[in-house]
CSV table of C-alpha atoms and ligand atoms in Angstrom, one decimal:
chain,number,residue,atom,x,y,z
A,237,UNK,CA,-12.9,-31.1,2.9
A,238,UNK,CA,-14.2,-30.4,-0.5
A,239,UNK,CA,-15.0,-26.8,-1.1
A,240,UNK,CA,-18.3,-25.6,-3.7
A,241,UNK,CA,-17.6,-23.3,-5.7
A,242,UNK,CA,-19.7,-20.9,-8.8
A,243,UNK,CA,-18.0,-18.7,-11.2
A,244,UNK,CA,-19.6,-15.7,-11.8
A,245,UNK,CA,-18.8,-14.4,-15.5
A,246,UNK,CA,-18.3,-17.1,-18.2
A,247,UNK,CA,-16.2,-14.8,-20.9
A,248,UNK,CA,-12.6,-14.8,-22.0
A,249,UNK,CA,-10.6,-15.1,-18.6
A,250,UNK,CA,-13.0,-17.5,-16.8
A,251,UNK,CA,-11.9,-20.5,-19.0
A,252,UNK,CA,-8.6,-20.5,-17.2
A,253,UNK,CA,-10.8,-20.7,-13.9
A,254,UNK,CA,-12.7,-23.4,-14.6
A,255,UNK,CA,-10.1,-25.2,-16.0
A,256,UNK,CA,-7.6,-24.4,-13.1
A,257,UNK,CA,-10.9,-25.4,-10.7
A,258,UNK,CA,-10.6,-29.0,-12.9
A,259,UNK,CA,-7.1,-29.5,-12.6
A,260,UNK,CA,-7.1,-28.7,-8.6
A,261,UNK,CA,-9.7,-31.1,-8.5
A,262,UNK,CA,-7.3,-34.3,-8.5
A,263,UNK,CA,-5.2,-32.1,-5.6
A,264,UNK,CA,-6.5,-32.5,-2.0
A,265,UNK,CA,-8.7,-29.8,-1.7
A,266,UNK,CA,-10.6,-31.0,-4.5
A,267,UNK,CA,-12.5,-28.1,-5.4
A,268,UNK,CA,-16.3,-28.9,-6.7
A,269,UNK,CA,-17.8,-26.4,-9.4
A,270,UNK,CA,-21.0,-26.4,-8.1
A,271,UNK,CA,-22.5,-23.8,-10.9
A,272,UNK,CA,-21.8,-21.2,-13.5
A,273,UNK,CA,-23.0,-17.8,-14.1
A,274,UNK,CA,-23.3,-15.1,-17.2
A,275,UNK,CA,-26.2,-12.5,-17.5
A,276,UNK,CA,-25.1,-13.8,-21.5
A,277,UNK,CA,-27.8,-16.8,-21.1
A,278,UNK,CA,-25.9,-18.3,-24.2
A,279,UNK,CA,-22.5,-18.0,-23.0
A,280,UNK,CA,-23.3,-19.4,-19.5
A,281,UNK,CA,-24.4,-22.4,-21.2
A,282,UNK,CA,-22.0,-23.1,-23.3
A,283,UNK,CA,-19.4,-23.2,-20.6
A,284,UNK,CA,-21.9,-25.3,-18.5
A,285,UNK,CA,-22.3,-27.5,-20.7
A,286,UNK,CA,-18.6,-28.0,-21.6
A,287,UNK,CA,-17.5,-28.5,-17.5
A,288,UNK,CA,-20.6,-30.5,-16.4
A,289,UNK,CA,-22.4,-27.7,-14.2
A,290,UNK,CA,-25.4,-26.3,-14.0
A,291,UNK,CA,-25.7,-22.6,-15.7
A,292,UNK,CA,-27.3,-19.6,-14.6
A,293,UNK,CA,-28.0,-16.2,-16.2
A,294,UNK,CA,-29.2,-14.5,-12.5
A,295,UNK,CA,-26.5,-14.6,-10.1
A,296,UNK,CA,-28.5,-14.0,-7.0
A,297,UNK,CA,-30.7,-16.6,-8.4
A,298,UNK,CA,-27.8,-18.7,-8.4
A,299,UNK,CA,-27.1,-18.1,-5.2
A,300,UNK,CA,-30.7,-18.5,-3.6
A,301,UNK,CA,-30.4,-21.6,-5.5
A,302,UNK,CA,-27.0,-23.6,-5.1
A,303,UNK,CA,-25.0,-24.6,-2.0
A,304,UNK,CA,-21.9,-22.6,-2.0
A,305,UNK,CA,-18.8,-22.0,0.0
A,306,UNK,CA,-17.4,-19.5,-2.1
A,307,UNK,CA,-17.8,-17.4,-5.3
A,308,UNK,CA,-15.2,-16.7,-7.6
A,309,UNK,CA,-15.8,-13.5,-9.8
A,310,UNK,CA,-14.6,-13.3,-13.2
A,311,UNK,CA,-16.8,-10.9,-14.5
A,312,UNK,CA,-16.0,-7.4,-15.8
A,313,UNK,CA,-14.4,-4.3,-13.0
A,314,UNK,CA,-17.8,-2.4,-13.5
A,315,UNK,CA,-19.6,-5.3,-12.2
A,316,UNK,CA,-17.5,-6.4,-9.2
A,317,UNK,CA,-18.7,-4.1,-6.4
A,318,UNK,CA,-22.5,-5.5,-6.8
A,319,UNK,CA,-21.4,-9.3,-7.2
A,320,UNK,CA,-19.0,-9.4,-4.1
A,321,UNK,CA,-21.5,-7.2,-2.2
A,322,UNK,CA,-24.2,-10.1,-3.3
A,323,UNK,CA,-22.0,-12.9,-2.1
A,324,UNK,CA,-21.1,-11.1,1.3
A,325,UNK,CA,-24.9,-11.1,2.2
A,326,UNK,CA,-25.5,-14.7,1.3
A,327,UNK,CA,-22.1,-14.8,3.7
A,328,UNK,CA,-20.1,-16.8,1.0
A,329,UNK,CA,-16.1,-16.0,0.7
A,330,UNK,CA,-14.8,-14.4,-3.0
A,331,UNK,CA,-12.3,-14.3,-4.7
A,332,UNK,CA,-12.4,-11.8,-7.7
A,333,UNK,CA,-10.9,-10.9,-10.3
A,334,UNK,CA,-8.3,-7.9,-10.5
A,335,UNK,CA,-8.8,-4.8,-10.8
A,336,UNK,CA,-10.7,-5.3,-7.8
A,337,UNK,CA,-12.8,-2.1,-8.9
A,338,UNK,CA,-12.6,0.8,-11.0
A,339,UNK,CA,-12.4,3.5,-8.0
A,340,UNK,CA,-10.5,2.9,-4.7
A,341,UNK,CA,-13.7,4.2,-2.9
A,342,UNK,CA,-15.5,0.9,-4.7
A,343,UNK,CA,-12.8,-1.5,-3.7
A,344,UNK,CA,-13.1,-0.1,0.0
A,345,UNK,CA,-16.8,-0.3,0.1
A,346,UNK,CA,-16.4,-4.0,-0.8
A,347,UNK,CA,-13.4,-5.0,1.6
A,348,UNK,CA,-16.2,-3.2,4.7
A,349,UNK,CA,-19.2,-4.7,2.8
A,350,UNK,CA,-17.0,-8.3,3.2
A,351,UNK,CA,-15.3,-7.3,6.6
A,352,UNK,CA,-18.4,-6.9,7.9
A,353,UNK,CA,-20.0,-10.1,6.9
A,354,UNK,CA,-17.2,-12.1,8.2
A,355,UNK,CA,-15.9,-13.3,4.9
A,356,UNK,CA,-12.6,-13.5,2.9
A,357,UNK,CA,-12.2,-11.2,-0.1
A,358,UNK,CA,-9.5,-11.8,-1.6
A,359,UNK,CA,-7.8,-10.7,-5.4
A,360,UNK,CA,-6.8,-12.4,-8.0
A,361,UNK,CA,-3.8,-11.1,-8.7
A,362,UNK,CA,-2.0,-14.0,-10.5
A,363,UNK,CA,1.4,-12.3,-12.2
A,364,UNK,CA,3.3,-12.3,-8.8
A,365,UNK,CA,2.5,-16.3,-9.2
A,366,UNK,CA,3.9,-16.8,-12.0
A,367,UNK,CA,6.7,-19.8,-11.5
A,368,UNK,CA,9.7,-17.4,-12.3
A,369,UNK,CA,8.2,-14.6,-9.8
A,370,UNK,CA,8.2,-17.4,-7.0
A,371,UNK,CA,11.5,-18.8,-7.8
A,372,UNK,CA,12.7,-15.1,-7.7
A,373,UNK,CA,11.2,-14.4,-4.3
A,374,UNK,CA,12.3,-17.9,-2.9
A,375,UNK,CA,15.8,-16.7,-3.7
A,376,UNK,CA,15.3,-13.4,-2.2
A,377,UNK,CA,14.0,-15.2,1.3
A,378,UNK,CA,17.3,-17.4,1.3
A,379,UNK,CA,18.7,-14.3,2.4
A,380,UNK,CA,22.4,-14.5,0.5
A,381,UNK,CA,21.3,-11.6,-1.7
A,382,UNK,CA,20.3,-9.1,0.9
A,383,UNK,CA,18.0,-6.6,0.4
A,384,UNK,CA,17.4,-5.5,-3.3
A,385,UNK,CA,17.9,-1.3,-3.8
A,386,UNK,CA,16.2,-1.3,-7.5
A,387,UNK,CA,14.4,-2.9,-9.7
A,388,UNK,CA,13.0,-3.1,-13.1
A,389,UNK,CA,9.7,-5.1,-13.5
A,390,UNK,CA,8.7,-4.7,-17.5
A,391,UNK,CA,6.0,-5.5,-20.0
A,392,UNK,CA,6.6,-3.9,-23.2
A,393,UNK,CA,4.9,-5.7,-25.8
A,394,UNK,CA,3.0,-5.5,-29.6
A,395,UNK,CA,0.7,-8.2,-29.0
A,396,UNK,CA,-2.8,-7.7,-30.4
A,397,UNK,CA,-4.6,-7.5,-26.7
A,398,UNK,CA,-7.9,-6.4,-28.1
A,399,UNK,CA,-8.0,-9.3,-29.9
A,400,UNK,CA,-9.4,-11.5,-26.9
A,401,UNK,CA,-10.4,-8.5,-25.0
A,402,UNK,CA,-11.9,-6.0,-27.3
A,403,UNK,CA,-13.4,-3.9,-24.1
A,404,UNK,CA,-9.7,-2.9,-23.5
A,405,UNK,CA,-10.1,-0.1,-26.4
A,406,UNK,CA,-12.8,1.4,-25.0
A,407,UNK,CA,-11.4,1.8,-21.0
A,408,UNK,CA,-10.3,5.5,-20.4
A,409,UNK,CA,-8.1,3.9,-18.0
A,410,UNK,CA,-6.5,1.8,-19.5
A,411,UNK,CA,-2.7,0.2,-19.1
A,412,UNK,CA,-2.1,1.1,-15.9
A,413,UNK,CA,-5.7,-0.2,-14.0
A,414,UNK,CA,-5.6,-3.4,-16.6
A,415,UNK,CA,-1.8,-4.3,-16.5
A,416,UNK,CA,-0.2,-1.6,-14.4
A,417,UNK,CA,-1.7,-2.7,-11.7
A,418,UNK,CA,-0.4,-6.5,-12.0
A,419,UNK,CA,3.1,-5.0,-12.4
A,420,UNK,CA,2.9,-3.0,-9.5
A,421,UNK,CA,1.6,-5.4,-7.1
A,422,UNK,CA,4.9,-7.2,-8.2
A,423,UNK,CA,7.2,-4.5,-7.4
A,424,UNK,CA,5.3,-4.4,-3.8
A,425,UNK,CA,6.0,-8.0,-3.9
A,426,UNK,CA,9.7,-7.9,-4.2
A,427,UNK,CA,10.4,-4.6,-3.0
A,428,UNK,CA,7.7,-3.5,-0.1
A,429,UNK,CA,5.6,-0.6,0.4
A,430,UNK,CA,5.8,2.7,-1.7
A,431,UNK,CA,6.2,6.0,0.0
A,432,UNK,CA,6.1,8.3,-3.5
A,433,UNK,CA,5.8,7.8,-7.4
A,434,UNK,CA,6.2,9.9,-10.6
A,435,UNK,CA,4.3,8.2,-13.5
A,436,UNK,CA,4.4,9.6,-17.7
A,437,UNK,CA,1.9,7.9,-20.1
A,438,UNK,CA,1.3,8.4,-23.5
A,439,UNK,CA,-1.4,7.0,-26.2
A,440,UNK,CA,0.6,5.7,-29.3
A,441,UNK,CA,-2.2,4.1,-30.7
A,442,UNK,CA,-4.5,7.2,-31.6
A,443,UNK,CA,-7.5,4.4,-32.2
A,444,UNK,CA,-7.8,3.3,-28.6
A,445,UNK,CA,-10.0,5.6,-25.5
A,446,UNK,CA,-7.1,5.3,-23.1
A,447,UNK,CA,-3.6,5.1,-22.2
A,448,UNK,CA,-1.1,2.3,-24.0
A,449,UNK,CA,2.1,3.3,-22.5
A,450,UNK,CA,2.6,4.2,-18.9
A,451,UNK,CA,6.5,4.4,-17.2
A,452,UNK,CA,6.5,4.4,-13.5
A,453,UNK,CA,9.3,5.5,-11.0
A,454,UNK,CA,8.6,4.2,-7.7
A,455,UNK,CA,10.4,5.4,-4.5
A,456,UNK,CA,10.1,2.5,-2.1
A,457,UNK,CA,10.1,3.3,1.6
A,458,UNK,CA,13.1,1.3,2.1
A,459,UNK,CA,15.1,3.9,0.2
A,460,UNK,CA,15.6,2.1,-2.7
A,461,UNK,CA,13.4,2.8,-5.8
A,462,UNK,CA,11.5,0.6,-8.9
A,463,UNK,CA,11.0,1.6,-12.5
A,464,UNK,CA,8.0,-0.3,-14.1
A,465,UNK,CA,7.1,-0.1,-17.2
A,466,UNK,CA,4.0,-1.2,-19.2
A,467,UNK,CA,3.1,-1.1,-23.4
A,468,UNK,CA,0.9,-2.5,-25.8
A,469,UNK,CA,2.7,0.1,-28.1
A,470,UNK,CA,6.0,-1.5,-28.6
A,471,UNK,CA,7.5,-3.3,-31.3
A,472,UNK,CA,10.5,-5.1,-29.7
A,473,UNK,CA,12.9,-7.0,-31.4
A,474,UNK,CA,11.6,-10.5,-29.9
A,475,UNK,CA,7.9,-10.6,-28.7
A,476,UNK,CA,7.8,-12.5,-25.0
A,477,UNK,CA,4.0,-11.7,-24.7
A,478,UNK,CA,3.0,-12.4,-21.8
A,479,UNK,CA,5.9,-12.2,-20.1
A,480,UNK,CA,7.2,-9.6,-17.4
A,481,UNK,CA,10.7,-9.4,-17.5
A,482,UNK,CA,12.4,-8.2,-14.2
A,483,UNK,CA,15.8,-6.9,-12.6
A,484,UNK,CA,17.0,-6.3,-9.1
A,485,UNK,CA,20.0,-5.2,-8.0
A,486,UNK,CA,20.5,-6.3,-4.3
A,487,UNK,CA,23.2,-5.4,-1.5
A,488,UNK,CA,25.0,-8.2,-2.1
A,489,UNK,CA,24.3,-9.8,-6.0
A,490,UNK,CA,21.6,-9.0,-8.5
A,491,UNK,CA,19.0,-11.3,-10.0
A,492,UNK,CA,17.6,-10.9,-13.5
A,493,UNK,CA,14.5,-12.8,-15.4
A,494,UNK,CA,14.6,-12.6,-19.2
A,495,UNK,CA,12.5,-13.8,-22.2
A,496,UNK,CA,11.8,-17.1,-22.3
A,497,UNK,CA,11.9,-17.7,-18.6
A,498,UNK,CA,16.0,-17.5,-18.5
A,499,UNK,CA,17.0,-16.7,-14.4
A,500,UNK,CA,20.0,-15.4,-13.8
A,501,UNK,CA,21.3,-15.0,-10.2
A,502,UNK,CA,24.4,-13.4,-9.1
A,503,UNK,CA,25.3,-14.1,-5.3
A,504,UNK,CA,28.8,-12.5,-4.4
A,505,UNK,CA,30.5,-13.6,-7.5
A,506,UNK,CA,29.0,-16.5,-8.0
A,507,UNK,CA,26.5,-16.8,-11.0
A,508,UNK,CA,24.3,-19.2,-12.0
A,509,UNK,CA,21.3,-19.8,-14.8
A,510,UNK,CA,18.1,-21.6,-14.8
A,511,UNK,CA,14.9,-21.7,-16.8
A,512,UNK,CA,11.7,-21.6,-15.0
A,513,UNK,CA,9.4,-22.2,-17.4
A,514,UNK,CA,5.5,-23.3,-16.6
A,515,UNK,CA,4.8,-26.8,-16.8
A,516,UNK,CA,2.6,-27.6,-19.7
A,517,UNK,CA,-1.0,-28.9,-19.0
A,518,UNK,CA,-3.5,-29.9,-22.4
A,519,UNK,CA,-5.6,-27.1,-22.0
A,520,UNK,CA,-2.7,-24.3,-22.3
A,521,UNK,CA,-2.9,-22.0,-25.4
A,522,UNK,CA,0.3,-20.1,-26.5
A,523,UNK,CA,1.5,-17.5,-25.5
A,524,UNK,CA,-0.1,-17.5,-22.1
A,525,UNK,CA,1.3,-20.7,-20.5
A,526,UNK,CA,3.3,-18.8,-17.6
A,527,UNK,CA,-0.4,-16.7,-17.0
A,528,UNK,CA,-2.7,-19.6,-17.2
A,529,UNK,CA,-0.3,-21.7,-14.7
A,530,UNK,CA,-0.3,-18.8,-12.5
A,531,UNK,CA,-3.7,-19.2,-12.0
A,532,UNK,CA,-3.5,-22.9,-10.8
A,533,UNK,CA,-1.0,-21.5,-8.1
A,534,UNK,CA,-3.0,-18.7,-7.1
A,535,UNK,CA,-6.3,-21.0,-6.7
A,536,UNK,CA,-4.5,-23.7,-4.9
A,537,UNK,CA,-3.4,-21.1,-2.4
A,538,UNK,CA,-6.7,-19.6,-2.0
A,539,UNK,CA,-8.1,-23.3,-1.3
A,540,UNK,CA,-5.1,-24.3,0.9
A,541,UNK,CA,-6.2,-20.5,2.6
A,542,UNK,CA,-9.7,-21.3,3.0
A,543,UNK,CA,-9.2,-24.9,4.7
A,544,UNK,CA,-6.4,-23.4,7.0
A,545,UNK,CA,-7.7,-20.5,8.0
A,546,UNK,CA,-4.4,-18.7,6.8
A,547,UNK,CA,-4.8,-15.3,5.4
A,548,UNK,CA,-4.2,-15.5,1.8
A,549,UNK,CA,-1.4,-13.3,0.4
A,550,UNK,CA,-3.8,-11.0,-1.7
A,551,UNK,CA,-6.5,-10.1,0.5
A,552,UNK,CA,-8.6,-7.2,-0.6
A,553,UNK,CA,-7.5,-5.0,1.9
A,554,UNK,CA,-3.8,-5.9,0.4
A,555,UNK,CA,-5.1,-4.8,-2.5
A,556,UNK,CA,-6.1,-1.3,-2.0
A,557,UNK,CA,-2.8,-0.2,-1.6
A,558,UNK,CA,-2.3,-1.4,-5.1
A,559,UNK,CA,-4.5,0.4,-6.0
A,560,UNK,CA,-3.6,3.5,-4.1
A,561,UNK,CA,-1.0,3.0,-6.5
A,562,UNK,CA,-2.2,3.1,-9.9
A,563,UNK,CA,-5.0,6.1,-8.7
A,564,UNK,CA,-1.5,8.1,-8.3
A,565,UNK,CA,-0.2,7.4,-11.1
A,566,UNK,CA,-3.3,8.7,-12.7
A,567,UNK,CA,-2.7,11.7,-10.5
A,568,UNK,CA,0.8,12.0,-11.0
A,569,UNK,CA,0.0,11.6,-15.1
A,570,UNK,CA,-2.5,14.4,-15.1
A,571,UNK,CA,-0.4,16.9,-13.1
A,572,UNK,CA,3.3,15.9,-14.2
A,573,UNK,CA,4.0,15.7,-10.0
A,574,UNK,CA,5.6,13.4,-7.7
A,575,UNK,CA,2.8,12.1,-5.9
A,576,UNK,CA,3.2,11.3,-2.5
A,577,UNK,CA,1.6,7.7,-0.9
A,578,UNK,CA,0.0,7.6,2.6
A,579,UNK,CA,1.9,5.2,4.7
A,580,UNK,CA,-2.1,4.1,6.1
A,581,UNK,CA,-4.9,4.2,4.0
A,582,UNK,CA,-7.9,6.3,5.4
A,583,UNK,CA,-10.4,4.0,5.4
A,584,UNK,CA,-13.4,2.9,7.8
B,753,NAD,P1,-15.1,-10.7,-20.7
B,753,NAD,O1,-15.8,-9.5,-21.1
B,753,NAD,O2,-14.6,-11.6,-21.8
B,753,NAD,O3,-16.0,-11.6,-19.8
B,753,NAD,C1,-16.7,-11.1,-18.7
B,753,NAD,C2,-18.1,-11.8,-18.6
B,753,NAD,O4,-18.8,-11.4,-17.5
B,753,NAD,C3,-19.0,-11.5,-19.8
B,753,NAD,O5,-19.4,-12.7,-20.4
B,753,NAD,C4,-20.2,-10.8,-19.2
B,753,NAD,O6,-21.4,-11.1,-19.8
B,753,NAD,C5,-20.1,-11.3,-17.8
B,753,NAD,N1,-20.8,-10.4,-16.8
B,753,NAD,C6,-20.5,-9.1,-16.6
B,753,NAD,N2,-21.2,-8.6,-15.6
B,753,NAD,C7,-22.0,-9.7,-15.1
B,753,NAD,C8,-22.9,-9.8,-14.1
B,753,NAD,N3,-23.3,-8.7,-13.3
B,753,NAD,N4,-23.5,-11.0,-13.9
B,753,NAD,C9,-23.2,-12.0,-14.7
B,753,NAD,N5,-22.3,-12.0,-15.7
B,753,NAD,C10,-21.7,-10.8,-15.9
B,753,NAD,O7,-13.9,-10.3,-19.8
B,753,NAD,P2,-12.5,-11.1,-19.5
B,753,NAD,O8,-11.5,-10.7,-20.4
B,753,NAD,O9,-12.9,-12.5,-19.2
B,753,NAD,O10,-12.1,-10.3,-18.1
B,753,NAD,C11,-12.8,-10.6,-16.9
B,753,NAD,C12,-12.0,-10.1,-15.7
B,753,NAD,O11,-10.8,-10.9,-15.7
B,753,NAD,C13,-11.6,-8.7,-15.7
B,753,NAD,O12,-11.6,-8.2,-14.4
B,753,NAD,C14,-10.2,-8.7,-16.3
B,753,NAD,O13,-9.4,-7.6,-15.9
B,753,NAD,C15,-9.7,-10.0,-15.7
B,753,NAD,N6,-8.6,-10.6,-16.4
B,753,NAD,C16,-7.5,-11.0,-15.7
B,753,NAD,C17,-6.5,-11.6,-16.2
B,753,NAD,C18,-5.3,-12.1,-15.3
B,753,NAD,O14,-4.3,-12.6,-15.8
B,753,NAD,N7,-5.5,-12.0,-14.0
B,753,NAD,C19,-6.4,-11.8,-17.6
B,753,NAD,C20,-7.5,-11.3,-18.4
B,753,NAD,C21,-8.6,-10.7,-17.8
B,754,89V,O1,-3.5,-10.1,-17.1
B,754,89V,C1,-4.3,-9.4,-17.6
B,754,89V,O2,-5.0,-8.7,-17.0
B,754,89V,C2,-4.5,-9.3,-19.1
B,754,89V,C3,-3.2,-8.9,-19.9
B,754,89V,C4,-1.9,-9.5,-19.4
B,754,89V,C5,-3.4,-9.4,-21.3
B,754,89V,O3,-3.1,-7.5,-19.9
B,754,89V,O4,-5.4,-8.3,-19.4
C-alpha cells in the first residue's frame, strides 16, 4: 500500500527528505509526496516545482486540502509543537524532525497531544542510522562481544556549520540540543538507559549566542559509563565532518569506528577490519553522504513501521528521555553537579 505523504518546511534539511521520499519510491512501500509546505511562499515553490508537487505556504491549508497519511516535519524546533499538534487533529501520523522541541514540557505536550489522537509520532533521529552505527550494533546483538562497559561516541569538528544553517549562531542552546542530542541518543543506543551525568561546555567561538563545546560523562545504569563529546571549535589534524567516531570496550573484545568509515572489531583475540562506508546515490553532496543515507534508512523504517504496525525505534515518547538528557546537561553545565536521571519520566 502506497502511503501520502507532505513535508512541512522546504529549507536546508528537507532536501534530503524529499529526495530520500524519491529514492523509497522505487522500494515497496512506495511512498507518494502528495504536497509541500513553507510559510516562505517562494521557497515552497521552488522545491515543488523541482519534485513534481503541489506547494503550499498554509499548512493547515494544506491539510484541509490534500489526502494525507502522514506528515513529515522539517521545519524549525520553535515551530514543531504547533505543526504536530495540527497533524494530530486532522489524525495524520508524523514524523519530525529532531530536536523534537526546545523544552521537554513541549515534547511531552506533543507525544499526549498525538497519544491522544491515536497517531504515531515518531523522531527523526537519523545518526544512530548511519551504516557504520548499524553494522556496530549488529555486531553487538551477535552476542560474541558481551556487554560493552564504556564508550566514546565523538564529534569534534571545524567545519563551517553556520554556513548551511546560519540560525545555529543565534540558538542559546546550542551544541548539545542541535548535535548533543544525536550523540546521546547513540550512546542510549549502544549502551542503554542513563541513571546520572556530569556535563562542562565552553564557547570558543566568542561570535556565536550559545554553546560550541560540550563534554559529557554518562553513568549508564548497567554500571558501565560513556564519555561523549561534541565541537564545532576544533581544529583536528584530519577533518571527518560529519562523522561520529565511536569506541567501546566490551566484556569480551572492543569495537572501534574511525575516520573514513574504518571498523575495527576485536572478539577474544581475534581482530578484523572493514569499511562501512554509505553507498553513493546522484543526489549526495560531500561531506554528508553517511547523514543523507541515514536518512533513507530511517524513512524506510518508518514506512516499513507504518504498514506493519511495528513500533518504530524512535518513537517520541523514546525521545523524551533524550531529551531528559541534554535538559541535564544544561543543568549539570549551569551548576558544575552530577545530575541525577529519573529512571521514569513524570509525565501524564
Ligand atoms: P531551515 O531554517 O533551513 O528550514 C526550515 C524551514 O521551515 C524554513 O524554510 C522555514 O520557513 C520553514 N518553517 C518554519 N516554521 C514553519 C511553519 N510553521 N510552517 C511552514 N514552514 C515553516 O532549517 P534546517 O536546517 O532545514 O533544519 C530543519 C530541522 O531539521 C531542524 O529541526 C534541524 O535541527 C533539523 N536538522 C536535522 C539534521 C539531521 O541530520 N537529522 C540535519 C540538519 C537539520
Ligand atoms: O544533524 C544535524 O542536526 C546537523 C549537524 C550534524 C550539522 O549538526 O545540524
Amino acid at each position: 500500500m502506497s502511503l501520502r505523504l507532505a513535508v512541512i518546511g522546504c529549507g536546508y534539511f528537507a532536501r534530503n527528505h524529499l529526495h530520500a521520499w524519491r529514492d523509497l519510491r522505487g522500494e515497496e512501500s512506495a511512498p507518494e509526496i502528495a504536497a509541500v509546505c513553507d510559510w516562505d511562499v517562494a521557497r515552497a515553490k521552488a522545491i515543488g516545482d523541482e519534485f513534481g508537487v503541489p506547494s503550499f505556504s498554509d499548512p493547515s491549508a494544506m491539510l484541509r486540502e490534500t489526502k494525507l497519511d502522514f506528515v513529515d516535519i522539517a521545519a524549525g524546533p520553535a515551530a514543531h509543537r504547533h505543526l504536530v499538534e495540527m497533524a494530530a487533529a486532522h489524525h495524520l501520523h508524523v514524523i519530525c524532525q529532531k530536536p523534537l522541541a526546545p523544552a521537554l514540557s513541549d515534547a511531552i505536550a506533543m507525544t499526549t497531544a498525538c497519544r491522544n489522537a491515536g497517531v504515531h509520532l515518531m523522531v527523526h533521529e537519523n545518526f544512530r542510522w548511519q551504516a557504520p552505527m548499524r553494522a556496530m550494533a549488529a555486531a553487538l546483538d551477535e552476542g560474541a562481544l558481551g556487554r560493552p562497559f564504556y564508550g566514546r561516541i565523538s564529534f569534534r569538528s571545524g567545519h563551517d556549520v553556520y554556513h548551511d544553517q546560519p540560525y545555529l549562531r543565534h540558538d542559546e542552546r546550542f551544541i548539545i540540543a542541535d548535535l548533543g542530542v544525536h550523540l546521546l541518543d547513540l550512546a542510549r543506543f549502544f549502551m542503554g538507559e542513563v541513571a546520572a551525568l556530569h556535563c562542562h561546555t565552553q564557547r570558543v567561538d566568542p561570535t556565536i549566542h550559545g554553546e560550541d563545546v560540550a563534554t559529557i560523562m554518562l553513568s549508564m545504569r548497567s554500571g558501565g559509563c560513556c564519555v561523549v563529546e561534541a565541537s564545532y571549535a576544533s581544529k583536528p589534524l584530519q577533518e571527518y565532518f560529519p562523522q561520529t567516531l565511536v569506541e567501546l570496550e566490551t566484556s569480551r573484545g572492543s569495537l572501534r569506528l574511525a575516520g573514513d568509515y574504518e571498523l575495527s572489531l576485536r572478539s577474544g583475540d581475534q581482530v578484523t577490519q572493514r569499511r562501512v562506508a554509505p553507498s553513493p546515490r546522484p543526489w549526495f553532496k560531500a561531506p554528508g553522504a553517511v547523514v543523507q543515507d541515514s536518512v533513507i534508512a530511517i524513512q524506510r523504517h518508518w514506512l516499513s513501521c507504518l504498514q506493519s504496525g511495528r513500533i518504530p525505534e524512535t518513537t517520541a515518547n523514546d525521545n523524551l528521555h533524550t531529551l531528559a538528557l541534554v535538559d541535564a546537561c544544561y543543568r549539570s553545565a549551569a551548576s558544575g553537579a552530577v545530575v541525577q536521571i529519573p529512571e521514569h519520566l513524570e509525565h501524564p
